[in-house]
Coordinates of C-alpha atoms and ligand atoms in Angstrom, one line a residue:
M1 CA -15.3 55.8 52.4
I2 CA -13.5 54.0 49.6
K3 CA -9.9 53.1 50.5
K4 CA -9.1 50.5 47.8
L5 CA -10.8 50.1 44.4
L6 CA -10.7 47.4 41.8
I7 CA -10.9 48.4 38.1
A8 CA -12.8 45.8 36.1
N9 CA -11.5 47.0 32.8
R10 CA -8.4 47.5 30.7
G11 CA -6.7 49.9 28.4
E12 CA -6.9 53.7 28.6
I13 CA -10.1 53.8 30.8
A14 CA -8.4 51.6 33.4
V15 CA -5.4 54.0 33.4
R16 CA -7.8 57.0 33.6
I17 CA -9.5 55.5 36.7
I18 CA -6.2 54.6 38.4
R19 CA -5.1 58.2 37.9
A20 CA -8.2 59.6 39.6
C21 CA -7.8 57.1 42.5
R22 CA -4.2 58.1 43.0
E23 CA -5.2 61.8 43.3
L24 CA -7.9 60.8 45.8
G25 CA -5.5 58.7 47.8
I26 CA -7.3 55.5 47.0
K27 CA -5.3 52.2 46.5
T28 CA -6.0 50.4 43.2
V29 CA -6.2 46.9 42.0
A30 CA -5.9 46.1 38.3
V31 CA -7.3 42.9 36.8
H32 CA -6.0 41.6 33.5
S33 CA -6.0 38.8 31.0
T34 CA -2.9 36.9 30.1
A35 CA -2.6 38.9 26.9
D36 CA -2.5 42.1 29.0
A37 CA 0.2 41.2 31.4
D38 CA 2.4 44.0 30.0
S39 CA -0.4 46.6 29.8
M40 CA 0.0 50.0 31.3
H41 CA -2.9 49.6 33.8
V42 CA -1.2 46.6 35.2
K43 CA 2.1 48.5 35.6
I44 CA 0.7 51.6 37.3
A45 CA -1.9 50.0 39.7
D46 CA -0.8 49.2 43.3
E47 CA -1.7 45.6 42.8
A48 CA -2.6 43.4 39.8
V49 CA -4.4 40.1 39.5
C50 CA -4.6 37.9 36.4
I51 CA -8.2 36.9 35.9
G52 CA -8.0 34.6 32.9
P53 CA -7.0 34.0 29.3
A54 CA -7.0 36.5 26.4
Q55 CA -10.6 36.0 25.3
S56 CA -12.8 38.5 27.2
K57 CA -15.4 35.9 27.8
Y58 CA -13.0 34.2 30.2
S59 CA -11.3 37.3 31.7
Y60 CA -12.9 40.7 31.5
L61 CA -16.4 39.2 31.4
N62 CA -15.7 36.5 33.9
I63 CA -17.7 37.6 36.9
P64 CA -16.6 34.9 39.4
S65 CA -12.9 35.6 38.6
I66 CA -13.4 39.4 39.1
L67 CA -15.3 38.9 42.4
T68 CA -12.6 36.5 43.7
A69 CA -9.9 39.0 42.8
A70 CA -11.8 41.7 44.7
Q71 CA -12.1 39.4 47.7
I72 CA -8.5 38.3 47.9
T73 CA -7.2 41.9 47.5
G74 CA -9.7 43.3 50.0
V75 CA -11.1 46.2 48.0
D76 CA -14.1 48.2 49.1
A77 CA -15.3 49.1 45.6
I78 CA -15.4 48.1 41.9
H79 CA -15.3 50.5 39.0
P80 CA -16.5 48.9 35.7
G81 CA -15.3 51.6 33.3
F82 CA -17.2 51.3 30.0
G83 CA -17.9 48.3 27.8
F84 CA -17.3 44.9 29.2
L85 CA -19.5 44.5 32.4
S86 CA -20.3 48.2 32.9
E87 CA -23.9 47.8 31.8
N88 CA -24.5 44.3 33.1
A89 CA -27.2 44.5 35.8
E90 CA -26.4 41.0 37.1
F91 CA -22.8 42.1 37.7
A92 CA -23.9 45.2 39.6
E93 CA -26.2 43.1 41.7
L94 CA -23.5 40.5 42.5
V95 CA -21.0 43.2 43.4
D96 CA -23.5 44.6 45.8
E97 CA -24.4 41.1 47.2
H98 CA -20.7 40.4 47.9
G99 CA -20.4 43.5 50.0
F100 CA -18.6 45.8 47.5
I101 CA -19.6 49.2 46.4
F102 CA -20.5 49.3 42.7
V103 CA -19.3 52.6 41.2
G104 CA -22.4 53.1 39.1
P105 CA -26.2 53.2 39.2
T106 CA -28.5 50.6 40.8
S107 CA -28.8 47.3 39.0
E108 CA -32.5 48.1 38.5
H109 CA -31.7 51.3 36.6
I110 CA -29.0 49.5 34.5
R111 CA -31.6 46.8 33.6
V112 CA -34.3 49.3 32.6
M113 CA -32.0 51.4 30.5
G114 CA -30.3 48.3 29.0
D115 CA -33.6 47.3 27.4
K116 CA -34.2 49.9 24.7
I117 CA -37.9 49.3 24.7
K118 CA -38.2 49.7 28.4
A119 CA -35.8 52.7 28.3
K120 CA -38.0 54.4 25.7
D121 CA -41.1 53.8 27.7
T122 CA -39.4 55.1 30.9
A123 CA -38.2 58.2 29.0
V124 CA -41.8 59.0 27.9
K125 CA -42.9 58.6 31.6
L126 CA -40.1 60.9 32.7
G127 CA -41.1 63.6 30.2
I128 CA -38.2 63.1 27.8
P129 CA -39.1 63.5 24.1
V130 CA -38.6 60.3 22.0
V131 CA -38.5 59.3 18.3
P132 CA -42.1 58.5 17.2
G133 CA -42.4 54.8 16.7
S134 CA -44.1 51.5 17.7
Q135 CA -45.4 51.1 21.2
G136 CA -43.2 48.4 22.7
E137 CA -42.0 45.3 20.9
V138 CA -43.1 44.5 17.4
K139 CA -43.5 40.7 17.3
T140 CA -44.6 39.8 13.8
V141 CA -44.3 40.9 10.2
K142 CA -48.0 41.6 10.2
D143 CA -47.6 44.0 13.2
A144 CA -44.5 45.6 11.6
K145 CA -46.6 46.3 8.4
S146 CA -49.4 47.8 10.5
W147 CA -47.0 50.0 12.5
S148 CA -45.2 51.1 9.3
K149 CA -48.4 52.7 8.1
K150 CA -48.4 54.9 11.2
I151 CA -44.6 55.6 11.3
G152 CA -44.1 56.1 7.6
F153 CA -40.9 55.4 5.5
P154 CA -37.9 55.4 5.9
L155 CA -38.1 53.6 9.3
I156 CA -35.5 51.8 11.5
I157 CA -36.0 48.5 13.2
K158 CA -33.9 48.2 16.3
A159 CA -33.0 45.3 18.7
A160 CA -34.2 46.0 22.3
S161 CA -30.9 44.6 23.6
G162 CA -28.8 46.1 20.8
G163 CA -25.6 48.1 21.5
G164 CA -22.4 49.3 20.0
G165 CA -24.1 50.3 16.8
R166 CA -25.3 46.8 16.1
G167 CA -28.8 45.4 15.8
M168 CA -30.3 48.1 13.6
K169 CA -31.8 47.8 10.1
V170 CA -33.3 50.6 8.0
A171 CA -36.3 50.0 5.6
N172 CA -36.6 52.7 3.0
T173 CA -39.7 51.4 1.3
P174 CA -42.7 49.1 2.2
E175 CA -41.0 46.5 -0.1
E176 CA -37.9 46.4 2.1
L177 CA -39.8 46.0 5.3
E178 CA -40.4 42.3 5.6
E179 CA -36.8 41.3 4.8
A180 CA -35.3 44.0 7.1
F181 CA -37.6 43.0 9.9
N182 CA -36.8 39.3 9.6
I183 CA -33.0 40.0 9.4
C184 CA -33.1 42.3 12.4
Q185 CA -35.1 39.8 14.5
T186 CA -32.8 36.9 13.7
E187 CA -29.6 38.9 14.2
A188 CA -30.9 40.3 17.5
L189 CA -31.5 36.8 18.8
S190 CA -28.1 35.4 17.7
A191 CA -26.0 38.5 18.7
F192 CA -27.8 39.5 22.0
G193 CA -29.8 36.4 22.9
D194 CA -32.9 38.4 22.7
G195 CA -35.0 38.6 19.6
A196 CA -37.2 41.5 20.7
V197 CA -37.2 44.4 18.2
Y198 CA -39.1 47.7 17.9
M199 CA -39.5 50.3 15.2
E200 CA -39.2 54.0 14.9
R201 CA -39.0 56.8 12.4
Y202 CA -35.7 57.0 10.6
L203 CA -34.5 60.6 10.9
G204 CA -32.9 61.8 7.7
R205 CA -30.4 64.4 8.7
P206 CA -30.1 64.5 12.5
R207 CA -27.1 65.3 14.7
H208 CA -26.2 63.0 17.7
I209 CA -26.4 65.2 20.8
E210 CA -25.9 63.7 24.2
I211 CA -26.3 65.2 27.7
Q212 CA -24.0 64.3 30.5
V213 CA -26.0 63.8 33.7
F214 CA -25.2 62.9 37.3
G215 CA -27.4 61.9 40.2
D216 CA -26.8 61.2 43.9
G217 CA -29.4 58.5 44.2
T218 CA -31.7 60.5 46.4
G219 CA -33.2 62.9 43.9
N220 CA -30.5 65.5 43.5
A221 CA -29.3 65.7 39.9
L222 CA -27.1 67.8 37.6
H223 CA -26.2 68.1 34.0
F224 CA -22.8 69.0 32.5
F225 CA -24.1 70.2 29.1
E226 CA -24.0 68.5 25.8
R227 CA -21.5 66.7 23.5
D228 CA -22.0 66.5 19.7
C229 CA -21.0 63.1 18.6
S230 CA -22.4 63.2 15.0
I231 CA -19.1 62.3 13.3
Q232 CA -19.7 58.5 13.1
R233 CA -18.9 55.5 11.0
R234 CA -21.1 52.5 11.3
H235 CA -22.8 54.2 14.3
Q236 CA -19.4 54.4 16.0
K237 CA -18.2 57.8 17.1
V238 CA -15.0 59.1 15.5
I239 CA -14.7 62.8 16.6
E240 CA -16.7 64.4 19.4
E241 CA -16.9 68.0 20.5
A242 CA -18.3 70.0 23.5
S243 CA -20.1 72.2 23.5
G244 CA -22.3 71.4 20.4
P245 CA -21.7 73.8 17.6
S246 CA -25.4 73.7 16.7
I247 CA -26.8 74.3 20.2
D248 CA -27.7 77.8 21.4
E249 CA -27.9 78.9 25.0
K250 CA -31.6 78.6 25.4
T251 CA -31.8 75.1 23.7
R252 CA -28.9 74.0 26.0
T253 CA -30.6 75.1 29.1
D254 CA -34.0 73.7 28.1
I255 CA -32.8 70.2 27.3
G256 CA -30.5 70.2 30.3
N257 CA -33.4 71.0 32.6
V258 CA -35.6 68.2 31.0
C259 CA -32.8 65.7 31.7
V260 CA -32.1 66.9 35.2
K261 CA -35.8 66.7 36.1
A262 CA -36.0 63.2 34.7
M263 CA -32.9 62.0 36.6
S264 CA -34.2 63.6 39.8
K265 CA -37.6 61.9 39.4
M266 CA -36.0 58.5 38.9
K267 CA -33.5 59.1 41.7
Y268 CA -30.7 58.2 39.4
R269 CA -27.3 57.5 41.0
G270 CA -23.9 58.2 39.4
A271 CA -22.9 59.2 35.9
G272 CA -25.2 58.8 32.9
T273 CA -25.6 60.0 29.4
I274 CA -28.9 60.7 27.7
E275 CA -28.5 60.3 24.0
F276 CA -30.6 62.2 21.5
L277 CA -31.0 62.7 17.8
Y278 CA -31.4 66.4 17.1
E279 CA -33.2 67.6 14.0
N280 CA -34.8 70.9 13.0
G281 CA -34.6 72.1 16.6
E282 CA -36.2 69.0 18.1
F283 CA -34.7 66.4 20.4
F284 CA -35.5 62.7 20.2
F285 CA -34.3 60.3 22.9
I286 CA -32.6 57.2 21.5
E287 CA -31.0 55.7 24.6
M288 CA -29.4 56.2 28.0
N289 CA -26.0 54.9 28.9
T290 CA -25.7 54.1 32.6
R291 CA -21.9 54.5 32.8
I292 CA -19.1 56.8 32.0
Q293 CA -18.6 57.4 28.3
V294 CA -15.5 57.2 26.2
E295 CA -15.9 60.9 25.3
H296 CA -16.2 62.1 28.9
P297 CA -12.9 64.1 28.8
I298 CA -14.3 66.8 26.5
T299 CA -16.9 67.6 29.2
E300 CA -14.2 67.6 31.8
M301 CA -12.2 70.1 29.8
I302 CA -15.0 72.6 29.3
T303 CA -16.4 72.4 32.8
G304 CA -13.2 71.7 34.8
F305 CA -14.9 68.8 36.7
D306 CA -13.2 65.4 37.1
L307 CA -16.1 63.1 36.2
I308 CA -14.4 59.9 37.5
K309 CA -13.8 61.5 40.9
E310 CA -17.4 62.7 40.8
Q311 CA -18.4 59.0 40.2
I312 CA -16.3 57.8 43.1
N313 CA -17.5 60.5 45.5
V314 CA -21.2 59.7 44.7
A315 CA -20.4 55.9 45.2
S316 CA -18.8 56.7 48.5
G317 CA -22.0 58.4 49.6
D318 CA -20.5 61.9 49.6
G319 CA -23.1 63.3 47.2
L320 CA -22.6 65.6 44.3
S321 CA -19.7 68.1 44.6
A322 CA -21.5 71.0 42.9
K323 CA -24.7 72.9 42.3
Q324 CA -26.1 73.4 38.8
Q325 CA -25.2 77.1 38.9
D326 CA -21.6 76.3 39.6
I327 CA -21.2 74.3 36.4
K328 CA -20.2 76.6 33.5
I329 CA -18.8 76.2 30.0
N330 CA -15.3 77.5 29.5
G331 CA -14.0 77.4 25.9
H332 CA -14.3 74.5 23.5
A333 CA -13.0 70.9 23.5
I334 CA -12.6 68.3 20.7
E335 CA -11.7 64.6 21.0
C336 CA -10.3 62.4 18.2
R337 CA -10.4 58.7 18.8
I338 CA -7.1 57.2 17.7
N339 CA -7.5 53.6 16.5
A340 CA -4.9 51.1 15.5
E341 CA -6.4 50.5 12.0
C342 CA -5.8 51.0 8.3
P343 CA -6.8 54.6 7.5
E344 CA -8.3 53.5 4.2
T345 CA -10.1 50.2 4.9
F346 CA -10.7 50.7 8.7
M347 CA -9.5 47.2 9.3
P348 CA -8.1 46.8 12.9
M349 CA -4.3 46.5 12.7
P350 CA -2.7 45.5 16.0
G351 CA 1.0 45.3 16.3
T352 CA 4.0 46.5 18.3
V353 CA 4.5 50.2 19.0
E354 CA 8.2 50.7 18.2
L355 CA 8.4 54.4 18.9
Y356 CA 6.0 56.5 20.8
H357 CA 5.8 60.3 21.2
A358 CA 2.7 61.9 22.6
P359 CA 1.9 65.5 21.8
G360 CA 1.8 68.1 24.6
G361 CA 1.7 71.9 25.1
L362 CA -1.1 74.2 26.1
G363 CA -4.6 72.6 26.0
V364 CA -3.5 69.1 24.9
R365 CA -4.5 66.0 26.7
V366 CA -3.8 62.4 25.8
D367 CA -5.7 59.5 27.5
S368 CA -3.9 56.4 26.4
H369 CA -2.2 53.2 27.7
L370 CA 0.4 53.2 25.0
Y371 CA 4.2 53.2 25.5
A372 CA 7.2 52.4 23.3
G373 CA 7.6 48.6 23.0
Y374 CA 4.0 47.9 23.8
S375 CA 2.3 45.1 21.8
I376 CA -1.3 45.9 21.1
P377 CA -3.2 42.6 21.6
P378 CA -5.5 41.7 18.8
H379 CA -8.3 40.5 21.1
Y380 CA -9.8 43.8 22.1
D381 CA -11.1 47.1 20.8
S382 CA -8.9 48.9 18.3
M383 CA -9.0 52.3 20.1
I384 CA -5.5 52.9 21.5
A385 CA -5.7 56.6 22.5
K386 CA -8.0 59.6 22.9
L387 CA -6.5 62.9 21.8
I388 CA -8.3 65.8 23.5
V389 CA -7.7 69.5 23.0
H390 CA -9.2 72.5 24.9
A391 CA -9.1 76.1 23.7
P392 CA -10.9 79.4 24.2
T393 CA -12.7 79.0 20.9
R394 CA -13.7 76.3 18.5
E395 CA -11.5 77.8 15.8
I396 CA -8.4 77.6 18.0
A397 CA -9.4 74.1 19.2
I398 CA -9.4 72.9 15.5
A399 CA -6.0 74.5 14.9
R400 CA -4.7 73.0 18.2
M401 CA -6.0 69.5 17.3
K402 CA -4.3 69.6 13.9
R403 CA -0.9 70.6 15.4
A404 CA -1.3 67.9 18.1
L405 CA -2.2 65.2 15.6
K406 CA 0.9 66.2 13.5
E407 CA 3.1 65.9 16.7
Y408 CA 1.7 62.5 17.6
L409 CA 4.2 59.7 16.7
I410 CA 3.0 56.1 16.9
I411 CA 5.5 54.2 14.9
G412 CA 5.1 50.5 14.2
V413 CA 1.3 50.4 13.8
K414 CA -1.1 52.0 11.4
T415 CA -3.5 54.5 12.9
N416 CA -6.4 56.7 11.8
I417 CA -4.4 59.9 12.5
P418 CA -4.3 60.7 8.7
L419 CA -8.1 60.4 8.5
H420 CA -8.5 62.8 11.4
L421 CA -6.2 65.3 9.8
K422 CA -8.2 65.1 6.6
L423 CA -11.6 65.5 8.4
L424 CA -10.4 68.6 10.3
D425 CA -9.6 70.3 6.9
E426 CA -13.1 69.7 5.5
P427 CA -15.1 72.9 5.1
D428 CA -18.2 71.3 6.6
F429 CA -16.3 70.4 9.7
I430 CA -14.8 73.8 10.0
S431 CA -18.2 75.4 9.7
G432 CA -19.7 72.8 12.1
D433 CA -22.3 71.8 9.5
Y434 CA -22.5 68.0 9.7
T435 CA -25.0 65.3 10.6
I436 CA -24.7 61.6 11.6
H437 CA -24.4 60.7 7.9
W438 CA -21.7 63.2 7.0
L439 CA -18.6 61.1 7.4
E440 CA -20.0 58.1 5.5
E441 CA -21.3 60.4 2.7
L442 CA -17.9 62.1 2.5
M443 CA -16.1 58.8 2.2
G444 CA -18.6 57.6 -0.5
L445 CA -19.9 54.9 1.8
K446 CA -23.5 56.1 1.5
Ligands
ADP1 P1 -26.2 51.8 20.2 O1 -26.7 51.4 21.5 O2 -25.9 50.7 19.3 O3 -25.2 52.9 20.2 P2 -28.2 53.9 19.5 O4 -29.7 53.7 19.7 O5 -27.5 54.8 20.4 O6 -27.5 52.5 19.4 O7 -28.0 54.4 18.0 C1 -26.7 54.6 17.5 C2 -26.7 55.4 16.2 O8 -27.6 54.9 15.3 C3 -27.2 56.8 16.4 O9 -26.2 57.7 16.9 C4 -27.6 57.2 15.0 O10 -26.5 57.4 14.2 C5 -28.3 55.9 14.5 N1 -29.8 55.9 14.8 C6 -30.4 55.2 15.8 N2 -31.7 55.5 15.8 C7 -32.0 56.2 14.7 C8 -33.2 56.8 14.1 N3 -34.4 56.6 14.6 N4 -33.0 57.5 13.0 C9 -31.8 57.7 12.4 N5 -30.6 57.2 12.9 C10 -30.7 56.5 14.0

């Protein structure tokens, strides 16, 4: 039984977790940096502890500080949210060793899935289809050349420890291979402290389809259908929708079953997302995220399940709250990620929110930590809100999102709301005909 929980995160996801805890009657402890003393999660939690200065390295990534805060406030559990320490196996291990419940999978599963080479290998063993590519790490240019003959061009070189859309290089021709390989290896070492890279076929026109899964840690597993997150810029998601406009009933059931079988076999615990590229009716595994995702609300809207509560229930040892046949799709949901950035150049633009008015009405949800007078600190991610709509059909959801975006007032900082409005009017978006390259092609970036 969890009575008190510490949220090792900030921003809208910390607020989201506090909201779930409050409904469950669980007391909450917020941790924050000095730059976040006025942040919403600090204001609405039952208790708050300052864990260090603005730089994440000394606060939100500072494991001893977070564990000390947990100890002095007497919590039972720690929820890591997403980003920061959420996929840090050592953190999960230490949380466990200090006698707290980690709201997430075992450190062993985090470790395996955090290494993309091991993750791919595990996926193959679990019967999940993967992108054809090198077997394991590619160590030298000579090996890269030899693998390229089997894989063909274009191909992509990826860092085993990469994440957040970084640590990837495409080689379109044999001439580009050596340089791309060397750059990727060097960058991987400097950015992630691990120079291991691997290679796979570069898919030309895929969609990014991900499956939300849950396990109870003893072999029971569920899926909550798919999300289409193809609308990306620099491998970062911009708009997501559920269900996927390109996925039919049979395809949905088949891939869902593949994922459930795999999670059951590995005795996965908690929330996870299995990410695929989907091209010409085929799924290719790219990675598994062992945490809750930014875009989880769209799955909540179409299924009616509270995925944060589900995480907490599983962590408490209460098991999964549903059977697969109880999970059904109701209507359509879309999420627009609202960033404090210049809509033309995408440069982050922190500042003070002078006036704030969030949209409302039927089928509109805003997950955000903003309020009038709030100063967005420059030290963290530029995402300041998630605007989510739910409607009986995709067509109504698009109309609803447009009216909600127009109602949304965030005065004082520049946001990408104008970009979202433009994208929602594009014929390809309206027809659901887009790939992972669509946004960059539309903006002339490719
Ligand atoms: P990250 O962990 O950084 O998010 P992923 O492996 O999930 O990395 O890949 C992120 C994005 O990169 C994908 O959504 C896709 O747009 C692109 N990508 C990755 N692998 C391939 C591939 N083999 N072919 C084409 N695009 C790819």
